[in-house]
Every structure is written in C-alpha cells, then in structure tokens.
PDB file of C-alpha atoms in Angstrom:
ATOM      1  CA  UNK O  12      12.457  32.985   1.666  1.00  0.00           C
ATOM      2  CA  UNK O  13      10.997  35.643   3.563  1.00  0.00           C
ATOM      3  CA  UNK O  14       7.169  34.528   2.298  1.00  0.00           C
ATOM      4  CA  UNK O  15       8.052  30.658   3.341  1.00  0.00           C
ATOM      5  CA  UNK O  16       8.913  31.730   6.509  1.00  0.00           C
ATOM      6  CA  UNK O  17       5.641  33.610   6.884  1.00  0.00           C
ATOM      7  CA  UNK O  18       3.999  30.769   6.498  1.00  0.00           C
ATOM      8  CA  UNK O  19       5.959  28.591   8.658  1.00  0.00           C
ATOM      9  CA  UNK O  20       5.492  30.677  11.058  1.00  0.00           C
ATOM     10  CA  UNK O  21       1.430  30.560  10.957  1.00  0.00           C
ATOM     11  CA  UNK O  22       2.544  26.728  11.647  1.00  0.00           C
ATOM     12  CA  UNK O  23       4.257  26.934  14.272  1.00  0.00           C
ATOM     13  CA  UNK O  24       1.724  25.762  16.916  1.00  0.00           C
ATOM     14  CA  UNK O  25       1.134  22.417  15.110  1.00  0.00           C
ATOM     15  CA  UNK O  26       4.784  21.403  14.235  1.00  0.00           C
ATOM     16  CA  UNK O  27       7.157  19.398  16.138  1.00  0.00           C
ATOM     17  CA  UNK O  28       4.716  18.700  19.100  1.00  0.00           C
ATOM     18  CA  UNK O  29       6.152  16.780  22.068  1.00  0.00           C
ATOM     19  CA  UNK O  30       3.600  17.504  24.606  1.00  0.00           C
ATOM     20  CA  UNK O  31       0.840  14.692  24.514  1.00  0.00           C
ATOM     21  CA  UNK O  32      -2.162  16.424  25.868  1.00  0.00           C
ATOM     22  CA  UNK O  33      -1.198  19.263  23.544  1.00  0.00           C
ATOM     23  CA  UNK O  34      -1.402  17.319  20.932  1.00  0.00           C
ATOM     24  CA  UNK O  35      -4.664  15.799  21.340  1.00  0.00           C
ATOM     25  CA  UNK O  36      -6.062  19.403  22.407  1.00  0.00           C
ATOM     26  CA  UNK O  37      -5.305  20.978  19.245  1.00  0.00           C
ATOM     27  CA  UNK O  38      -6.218  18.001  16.901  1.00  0.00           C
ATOM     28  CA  UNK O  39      -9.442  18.997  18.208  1.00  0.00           C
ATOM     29  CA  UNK O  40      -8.996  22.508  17.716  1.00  0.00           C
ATOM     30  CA  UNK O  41      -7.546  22.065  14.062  1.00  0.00           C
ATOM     31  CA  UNK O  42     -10.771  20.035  13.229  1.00  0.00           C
ATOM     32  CA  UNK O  43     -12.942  22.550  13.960  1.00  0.00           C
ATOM     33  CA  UNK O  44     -10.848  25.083  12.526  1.00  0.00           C
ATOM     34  CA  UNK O  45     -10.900  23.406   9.269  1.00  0.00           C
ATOM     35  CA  UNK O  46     -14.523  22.663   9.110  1.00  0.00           C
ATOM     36  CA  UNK O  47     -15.272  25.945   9.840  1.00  0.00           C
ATOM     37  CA  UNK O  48     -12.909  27.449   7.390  1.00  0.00           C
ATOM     38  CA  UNK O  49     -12.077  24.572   4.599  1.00  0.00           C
ATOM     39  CA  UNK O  50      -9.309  26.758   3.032  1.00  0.00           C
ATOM     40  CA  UNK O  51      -5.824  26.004   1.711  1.00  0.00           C
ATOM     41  CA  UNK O  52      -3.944  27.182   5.017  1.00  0.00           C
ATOM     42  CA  UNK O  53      -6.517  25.484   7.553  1.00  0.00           C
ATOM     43  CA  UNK O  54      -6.206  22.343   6.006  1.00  0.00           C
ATOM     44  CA  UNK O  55      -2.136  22.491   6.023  1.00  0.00           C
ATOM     45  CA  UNK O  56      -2.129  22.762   9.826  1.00  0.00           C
ATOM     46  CA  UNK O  57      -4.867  19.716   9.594  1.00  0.00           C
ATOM     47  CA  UNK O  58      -2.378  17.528   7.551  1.00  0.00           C
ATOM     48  CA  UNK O  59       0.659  18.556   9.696  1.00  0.00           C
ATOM     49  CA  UNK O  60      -1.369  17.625  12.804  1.00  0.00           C
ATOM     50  CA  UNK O  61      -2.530  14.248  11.430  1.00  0.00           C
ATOM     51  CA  UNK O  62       1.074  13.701  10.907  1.00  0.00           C
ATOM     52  CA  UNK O  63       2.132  14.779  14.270  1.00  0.00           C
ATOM     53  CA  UNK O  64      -0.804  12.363  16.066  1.00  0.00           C
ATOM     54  CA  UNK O  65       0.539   9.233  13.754  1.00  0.00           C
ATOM     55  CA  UNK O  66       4.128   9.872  14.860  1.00  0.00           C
ATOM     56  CA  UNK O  67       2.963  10.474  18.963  1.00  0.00           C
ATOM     57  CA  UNK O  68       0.005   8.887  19.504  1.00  0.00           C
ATOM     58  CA  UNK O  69      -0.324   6.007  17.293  1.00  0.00           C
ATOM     59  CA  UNK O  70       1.916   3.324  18.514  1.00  0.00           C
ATOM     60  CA  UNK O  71       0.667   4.243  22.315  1.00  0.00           C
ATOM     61  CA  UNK O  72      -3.068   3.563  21.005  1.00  0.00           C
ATOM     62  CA  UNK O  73      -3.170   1.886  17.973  1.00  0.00           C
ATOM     63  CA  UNK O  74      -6.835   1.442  17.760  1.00  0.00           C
ATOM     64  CA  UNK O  75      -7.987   5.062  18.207  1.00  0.00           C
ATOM     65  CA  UNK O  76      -5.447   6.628  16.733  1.00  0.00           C
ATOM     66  CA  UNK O  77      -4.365   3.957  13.669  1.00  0.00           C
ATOM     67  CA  UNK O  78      -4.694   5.565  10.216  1.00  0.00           C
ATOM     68  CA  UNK O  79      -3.917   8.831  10.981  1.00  0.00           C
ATOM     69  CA  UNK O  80      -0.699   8.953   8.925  1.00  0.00           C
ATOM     70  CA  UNK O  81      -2.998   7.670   5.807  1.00  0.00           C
ATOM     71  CA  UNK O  82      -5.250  11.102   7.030  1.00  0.00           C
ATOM     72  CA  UNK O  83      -2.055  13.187   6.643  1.00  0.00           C
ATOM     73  CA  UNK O  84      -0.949  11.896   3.436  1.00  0.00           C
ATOM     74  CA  UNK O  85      -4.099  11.699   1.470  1.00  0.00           C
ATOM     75  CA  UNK O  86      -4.882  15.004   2.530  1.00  0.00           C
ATOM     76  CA  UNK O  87      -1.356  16.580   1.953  1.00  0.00           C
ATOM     77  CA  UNK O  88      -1.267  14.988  -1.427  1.00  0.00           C
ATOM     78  CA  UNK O  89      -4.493  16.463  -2.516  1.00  0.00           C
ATOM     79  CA  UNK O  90      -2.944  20.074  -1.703  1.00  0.00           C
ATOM     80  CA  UNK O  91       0.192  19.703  -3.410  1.00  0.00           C
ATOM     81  CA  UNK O  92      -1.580  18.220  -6.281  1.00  0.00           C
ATOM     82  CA  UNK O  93      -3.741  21.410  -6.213  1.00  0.00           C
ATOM     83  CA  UNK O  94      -3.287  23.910  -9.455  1.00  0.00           C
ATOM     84  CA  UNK O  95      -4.331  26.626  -6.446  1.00  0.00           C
ATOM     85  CA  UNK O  96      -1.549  25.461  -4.054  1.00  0.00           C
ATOM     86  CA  UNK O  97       0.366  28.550  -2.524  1.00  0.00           C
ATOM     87  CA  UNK O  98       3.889  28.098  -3.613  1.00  0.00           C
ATOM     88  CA  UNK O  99       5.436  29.063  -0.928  1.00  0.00           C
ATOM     89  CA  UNK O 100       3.116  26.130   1.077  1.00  0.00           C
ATOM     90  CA  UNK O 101       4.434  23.624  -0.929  1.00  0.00           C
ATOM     91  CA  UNK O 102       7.991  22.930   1.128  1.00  0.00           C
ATOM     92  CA  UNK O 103       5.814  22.342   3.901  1.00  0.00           C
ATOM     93  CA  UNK O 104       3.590  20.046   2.285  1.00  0.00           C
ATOM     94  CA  UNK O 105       5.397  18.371   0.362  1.00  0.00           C
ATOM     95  CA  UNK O 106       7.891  17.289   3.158  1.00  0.00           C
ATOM     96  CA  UNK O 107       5.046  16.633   5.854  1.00  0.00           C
ATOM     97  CA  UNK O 108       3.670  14.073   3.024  1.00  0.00           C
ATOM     98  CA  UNK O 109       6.896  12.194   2.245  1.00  0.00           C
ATOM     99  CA  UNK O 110       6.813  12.036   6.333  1.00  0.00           C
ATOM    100  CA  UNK O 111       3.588  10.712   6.718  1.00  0.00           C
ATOM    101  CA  UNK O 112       4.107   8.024   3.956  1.00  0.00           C
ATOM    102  CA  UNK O 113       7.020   6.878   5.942  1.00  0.00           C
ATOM    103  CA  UNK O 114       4.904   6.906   8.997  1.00  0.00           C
ATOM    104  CA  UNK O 115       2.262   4.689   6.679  1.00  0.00           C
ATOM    105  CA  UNK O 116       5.050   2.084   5.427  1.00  0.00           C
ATOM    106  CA  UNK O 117       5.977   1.997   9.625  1.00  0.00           C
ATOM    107  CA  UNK O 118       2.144   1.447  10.655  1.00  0.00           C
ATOM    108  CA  UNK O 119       1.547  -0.909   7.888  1.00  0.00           C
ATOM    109  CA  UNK O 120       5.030  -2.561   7.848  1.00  0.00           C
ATOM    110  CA  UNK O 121       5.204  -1.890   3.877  1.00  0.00           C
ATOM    111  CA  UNK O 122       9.019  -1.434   3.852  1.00  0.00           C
ATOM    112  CA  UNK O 123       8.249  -0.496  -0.387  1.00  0.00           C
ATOM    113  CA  UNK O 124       6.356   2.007   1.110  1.00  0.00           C
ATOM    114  CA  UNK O 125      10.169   3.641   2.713  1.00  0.00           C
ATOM    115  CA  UNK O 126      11.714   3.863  -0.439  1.00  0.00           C
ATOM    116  CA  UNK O 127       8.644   6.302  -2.071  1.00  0.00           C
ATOM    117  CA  UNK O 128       8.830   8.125   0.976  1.00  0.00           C
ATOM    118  CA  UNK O 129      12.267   9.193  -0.003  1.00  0.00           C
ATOM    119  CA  UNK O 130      11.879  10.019  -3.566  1.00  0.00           C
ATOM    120  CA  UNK O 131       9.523  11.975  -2.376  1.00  0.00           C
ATOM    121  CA  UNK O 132      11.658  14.045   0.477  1.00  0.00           C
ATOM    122  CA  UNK O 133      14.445  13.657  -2.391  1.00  0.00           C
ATOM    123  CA  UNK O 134      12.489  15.794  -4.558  1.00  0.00           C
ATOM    124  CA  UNK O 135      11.149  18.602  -1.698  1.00  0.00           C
ATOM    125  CA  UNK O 136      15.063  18.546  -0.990  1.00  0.00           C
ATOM    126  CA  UNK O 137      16.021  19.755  -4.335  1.00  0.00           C
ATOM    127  CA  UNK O 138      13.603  21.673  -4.995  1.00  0.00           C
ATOM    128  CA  UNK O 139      13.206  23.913  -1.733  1.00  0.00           C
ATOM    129  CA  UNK O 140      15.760  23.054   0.829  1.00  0.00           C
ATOM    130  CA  UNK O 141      18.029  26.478  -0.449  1.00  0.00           C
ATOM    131  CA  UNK O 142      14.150  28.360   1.110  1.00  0.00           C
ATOM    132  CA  UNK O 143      12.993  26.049   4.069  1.00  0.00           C
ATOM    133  CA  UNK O 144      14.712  24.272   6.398  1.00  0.00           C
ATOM    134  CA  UNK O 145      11.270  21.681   6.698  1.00  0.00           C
ATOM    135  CA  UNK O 146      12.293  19.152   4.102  1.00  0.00           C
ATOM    136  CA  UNK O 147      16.082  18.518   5.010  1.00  0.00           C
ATOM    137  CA  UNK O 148      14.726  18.683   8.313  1.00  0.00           C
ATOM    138  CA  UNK O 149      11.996  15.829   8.184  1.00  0.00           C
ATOM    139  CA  UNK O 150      14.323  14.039   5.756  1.00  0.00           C
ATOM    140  CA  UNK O 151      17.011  13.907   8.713  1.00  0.00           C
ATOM    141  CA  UNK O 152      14.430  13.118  11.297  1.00  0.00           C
ATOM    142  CA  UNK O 153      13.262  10.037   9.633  1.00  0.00           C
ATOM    143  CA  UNK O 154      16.579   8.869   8.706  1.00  0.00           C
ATOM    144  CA  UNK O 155      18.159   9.223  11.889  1.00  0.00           C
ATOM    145  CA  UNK O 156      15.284   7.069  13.422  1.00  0.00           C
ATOM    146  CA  UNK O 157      15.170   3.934  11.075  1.00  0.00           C
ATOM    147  CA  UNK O 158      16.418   0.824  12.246  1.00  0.00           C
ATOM    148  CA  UNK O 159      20.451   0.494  11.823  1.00  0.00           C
ATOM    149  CA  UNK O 160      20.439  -1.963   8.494  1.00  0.00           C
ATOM    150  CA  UNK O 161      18.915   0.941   6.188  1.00  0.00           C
ATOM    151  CA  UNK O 162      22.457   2.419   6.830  1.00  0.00           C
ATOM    152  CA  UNK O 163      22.435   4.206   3.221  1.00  0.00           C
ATOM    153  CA  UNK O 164      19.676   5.742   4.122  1.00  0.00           C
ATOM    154  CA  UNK O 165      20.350   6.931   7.696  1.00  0.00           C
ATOM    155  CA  UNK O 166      23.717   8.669   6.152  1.00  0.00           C
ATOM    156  CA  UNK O 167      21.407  11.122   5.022  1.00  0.00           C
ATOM    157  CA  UNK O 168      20.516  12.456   8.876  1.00  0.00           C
ATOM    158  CA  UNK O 169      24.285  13.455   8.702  1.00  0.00           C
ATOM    159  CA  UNK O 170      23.990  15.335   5.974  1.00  0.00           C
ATOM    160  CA  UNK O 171      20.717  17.446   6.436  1.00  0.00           C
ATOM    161  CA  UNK O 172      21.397  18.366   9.804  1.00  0.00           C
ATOM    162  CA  UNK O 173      24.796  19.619   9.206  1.00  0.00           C
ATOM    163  CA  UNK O 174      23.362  21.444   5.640  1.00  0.00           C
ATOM    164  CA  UNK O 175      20.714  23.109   8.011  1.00  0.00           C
ATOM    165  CA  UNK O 176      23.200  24.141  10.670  1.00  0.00           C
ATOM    166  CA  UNK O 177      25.650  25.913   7.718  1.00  0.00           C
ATOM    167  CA  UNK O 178      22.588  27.636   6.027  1.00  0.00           C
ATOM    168  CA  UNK O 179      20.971  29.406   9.199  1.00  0.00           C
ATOM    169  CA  UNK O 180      24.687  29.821  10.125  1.00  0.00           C
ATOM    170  CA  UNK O 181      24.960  31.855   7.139  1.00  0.00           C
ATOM    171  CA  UNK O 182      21.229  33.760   7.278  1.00  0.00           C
ATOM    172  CA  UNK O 183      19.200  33.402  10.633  1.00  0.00           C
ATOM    173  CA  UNK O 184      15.943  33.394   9.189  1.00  0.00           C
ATOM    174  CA  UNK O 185      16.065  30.107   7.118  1.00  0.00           C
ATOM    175  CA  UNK O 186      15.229  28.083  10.216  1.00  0.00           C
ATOM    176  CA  UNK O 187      13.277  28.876  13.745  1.00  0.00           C
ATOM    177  CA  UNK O 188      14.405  27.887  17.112  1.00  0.00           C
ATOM    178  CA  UNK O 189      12.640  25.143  17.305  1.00  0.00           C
ATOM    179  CA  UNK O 190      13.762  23.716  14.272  1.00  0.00           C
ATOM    180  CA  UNK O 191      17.085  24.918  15.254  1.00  0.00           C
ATOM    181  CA  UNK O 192      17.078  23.352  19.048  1.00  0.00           C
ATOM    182  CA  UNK O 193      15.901  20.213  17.430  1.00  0.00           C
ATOM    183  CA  UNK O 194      18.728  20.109  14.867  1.00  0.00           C
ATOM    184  CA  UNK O 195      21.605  21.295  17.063  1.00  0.00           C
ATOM    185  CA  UNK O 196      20.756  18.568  19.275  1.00  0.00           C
ATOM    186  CA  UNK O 197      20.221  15.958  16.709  1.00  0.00           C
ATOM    187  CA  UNK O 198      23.974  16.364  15.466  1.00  0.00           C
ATOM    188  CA  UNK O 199      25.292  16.195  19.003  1.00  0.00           C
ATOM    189  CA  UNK O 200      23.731  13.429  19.153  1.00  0.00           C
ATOM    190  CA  UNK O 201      25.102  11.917  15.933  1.00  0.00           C
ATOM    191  CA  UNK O 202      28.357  13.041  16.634  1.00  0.00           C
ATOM    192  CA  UNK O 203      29.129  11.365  20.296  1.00  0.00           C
ATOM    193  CA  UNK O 204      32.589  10.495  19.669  1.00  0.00           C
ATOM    194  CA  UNK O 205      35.965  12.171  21.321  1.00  0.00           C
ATOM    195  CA  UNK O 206      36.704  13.853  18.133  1.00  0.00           C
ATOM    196  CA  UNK O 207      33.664  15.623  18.085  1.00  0.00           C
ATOM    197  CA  UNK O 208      32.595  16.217  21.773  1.00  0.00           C
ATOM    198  CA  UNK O 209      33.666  20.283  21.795  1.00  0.00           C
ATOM    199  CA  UNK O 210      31.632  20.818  18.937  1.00  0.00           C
ATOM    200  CA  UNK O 211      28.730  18.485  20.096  1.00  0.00           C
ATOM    201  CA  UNK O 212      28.903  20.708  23.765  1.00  0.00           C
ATOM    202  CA  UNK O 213      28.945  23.793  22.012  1.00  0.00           C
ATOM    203  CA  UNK O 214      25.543  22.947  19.804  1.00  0.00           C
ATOM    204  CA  UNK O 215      23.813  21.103  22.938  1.00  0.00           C
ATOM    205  CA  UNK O 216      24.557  24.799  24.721  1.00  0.00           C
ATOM    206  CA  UNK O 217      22.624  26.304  21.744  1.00  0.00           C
ATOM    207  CA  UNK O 218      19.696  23.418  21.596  1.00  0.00           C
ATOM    208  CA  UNK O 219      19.291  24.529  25.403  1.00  0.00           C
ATOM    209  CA  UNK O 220      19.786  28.285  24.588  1.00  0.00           C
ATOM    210  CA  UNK O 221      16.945  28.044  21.814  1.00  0.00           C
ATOM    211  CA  UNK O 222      13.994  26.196  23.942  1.00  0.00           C
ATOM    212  CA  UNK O 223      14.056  28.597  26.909  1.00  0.00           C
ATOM    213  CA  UNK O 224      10.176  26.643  27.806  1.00  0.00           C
ATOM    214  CA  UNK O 225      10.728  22.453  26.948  1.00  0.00           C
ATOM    215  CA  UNK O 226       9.349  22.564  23.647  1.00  0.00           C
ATOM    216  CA  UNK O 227      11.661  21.705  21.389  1.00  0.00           C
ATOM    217  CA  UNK O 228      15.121  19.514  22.311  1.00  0.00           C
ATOM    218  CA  UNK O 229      16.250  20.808  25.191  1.00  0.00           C
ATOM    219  CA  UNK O 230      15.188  17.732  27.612  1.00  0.00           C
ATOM    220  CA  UNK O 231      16.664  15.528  25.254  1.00  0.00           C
ATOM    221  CA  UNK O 232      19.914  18.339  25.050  1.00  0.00           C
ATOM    222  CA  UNK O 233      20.545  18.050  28.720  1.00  0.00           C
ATOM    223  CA  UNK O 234      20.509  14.468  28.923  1.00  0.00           C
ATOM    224  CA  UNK O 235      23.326  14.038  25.879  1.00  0.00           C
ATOM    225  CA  UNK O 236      25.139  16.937  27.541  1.00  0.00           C
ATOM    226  CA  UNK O 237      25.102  15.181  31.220  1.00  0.00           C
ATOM    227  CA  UNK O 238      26.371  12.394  29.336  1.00  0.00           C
ATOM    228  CA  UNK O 239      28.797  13.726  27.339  1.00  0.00           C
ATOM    229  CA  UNK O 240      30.309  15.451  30.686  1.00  0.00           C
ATOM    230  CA  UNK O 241      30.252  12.468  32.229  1.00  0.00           C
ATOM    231  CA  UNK O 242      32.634  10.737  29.264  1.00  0.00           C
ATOM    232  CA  UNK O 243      34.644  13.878  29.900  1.00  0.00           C
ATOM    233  CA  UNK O 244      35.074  13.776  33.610  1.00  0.00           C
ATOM    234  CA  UNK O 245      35.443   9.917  33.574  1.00  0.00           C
TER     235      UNK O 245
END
C-alpha cells in the first residue's frame, strides 16, 4: 500500500481539479512534460488530466475541448495494456480509464458505452480497492452523478463511499485528504435524511477539516451543512 500511495501522491496535482484556470494551466504544463519526458509516470498524469479536462471543460466548450475523454482512455488503455506497466500504477489507471469511458458514452450519448465502463471499475474494484482508495472512489463518483433511472447502478455510490470511509477509518494512509474531503462530503450528501443528519454533520465537519485551502469539497461541505442546520433549526 505504502508504494501505491507513493505514487498517488506524485499525482496529486492533476487529480480531482475544481479550479478551471488550473486546469487548463497544467494541461499545458502536462503536455510539455510528457513530450519532454515520454515515460510511464509522465504520461499517467497526461491521461488523468485528459480525464479531468473532459469532465470540467468539455460540456462548457464542446468544440475545443470535445474528445478529450477519447484522449484519456486511449492513452490509459495503452498503459495498462503495457507488459512494462508499474504495478502499483495500475489502480490509478485502470480506474481513471473506466472513468473516462463513462465520460465517452456521456459525450457521445452511447449509453452501451456505461455498462463497459463498469465492468471495467468492477474489475479495478476487486482487484485493488483493499490498496487504493482511486477505484471505489471514481466508481462512487460516477454513480452518484448518473441520471436517477440507472438506480442499480447509483446504489453503488453508497457503497464505495461508505467502504472508503471504514478502510482509512481503520489505516490513515489508504486515502489522502482530498480524497477523503471529497468522500466525507459525498455521503453527507447521500445521507440527507433525519436519521442520518448527526452522522452527515459530523463527516461535513471533517470534509471542511480536510480542505483547509478550497480544493477539495469543502465549498460544496458548507453549503450541505448550512442546509442541513437549517432542517435542524426549522
């Protein structure tokens, strides 16, 4: 786990961006970065920032942006498909790919295009989701966001987000805050009813805890929690 993390780590700065400009500064930077140094790792942080423009920037700007979660996936299929790949890479790639085919099946409006996109998240699940928190994560993520009659398949955001919460409950290096904002807020924000509301407080108190700088879910953390309050106080 410790070697995953390493890695995940190096990746940081190109996961989970919310920031716009940021974005479209360091798909510039990740470019040139790969040009200049067409190596395994380079062209991970290419394939995760592909993924990141298609899911932020393409529906804003679908002319210059369009295609870019085809970019991610063709390129993060070629690395896992790699007899060189770095093991401890792969729960990385292989959940930013069954991501970006999702994002391709959205873009293209090839719902057949959904259900490959979660064999393949199915299969990064079992394989490394007891080492990396990435594919329950992005499994969750897309889930939780799909419209409400693929309710078998937005079960699922349950599930990872409260499998993610028990594991770096148990060992605080399986996930990073970011991650771990993201996910504390995204079961709040599952979990909105009166049963649940001391628990949902308690992990919106965390998100906000764990993104001390607005990069991760604590705008979104404040909002559910003013809201919450409000169902409280009313």
């Amino acid at each position: 786990m410790e070697k995953v993390r390493s890695y995940e780590q190096q990746l940081q700065d190109v996961i989970e961006i919310i920031d716009h400009t940021y974005l479209k500064d360091k798909l510039v930077a990740v470019e040139q970065e790969a040009t200049r140094h067409p190596n395994e790792l380079p062209k991970v942080r290419l394939g995760v920032v592909y993924h990141e423009v298609a899911l932020n920037l393409s529906f804003l700007s679908k002319t210059s942006y369009r295609g870019y979660a085809q970019k991610s996936f063709d390129l993060l299929t070629e690395l896992a498909e790699s007899s060189d790949a770095t093991p401890e890479l792969l729960p990385v790639i292989l959940a930013y790919r069954a991501s970006a085919l999702s994002l391709v099946g959205a873009e293209t409006k090839k719902l057949s295009l959904l259900g490959k996109a979660f064999a393949l998240f199915d299969e990064a699940v079992r394989t490394y989701a007891t080492v990396s928190s990435t594919p329950e994560f992005l499994r969750g993520s897309v889930a939780e966001n799909l419209p409400w009659f693929f309710f078998s398949k937005r079960k699922v955001a349950r599930h990872d987000f409260q499998s993610i919460i028990e594991k770096y409950q148990q060992n605080s290096i399986y996930a990073d805050a970011k991650t771990m904002s993201f996910t504390y807020w995204a079961w709040a924000n599952q979990h909105q009813s009166k049963k649940h509301r001391p628990q949902s407080l308690e992990y919106l108190e965390l998100a906000i805890k764990l993104d001390p700088h607005y990069e991760a879910g604590r705008e979104r953390a404040e909002i559910l929690k003013q809201k919450l309050m409000g169902n409280v106080t009313s």
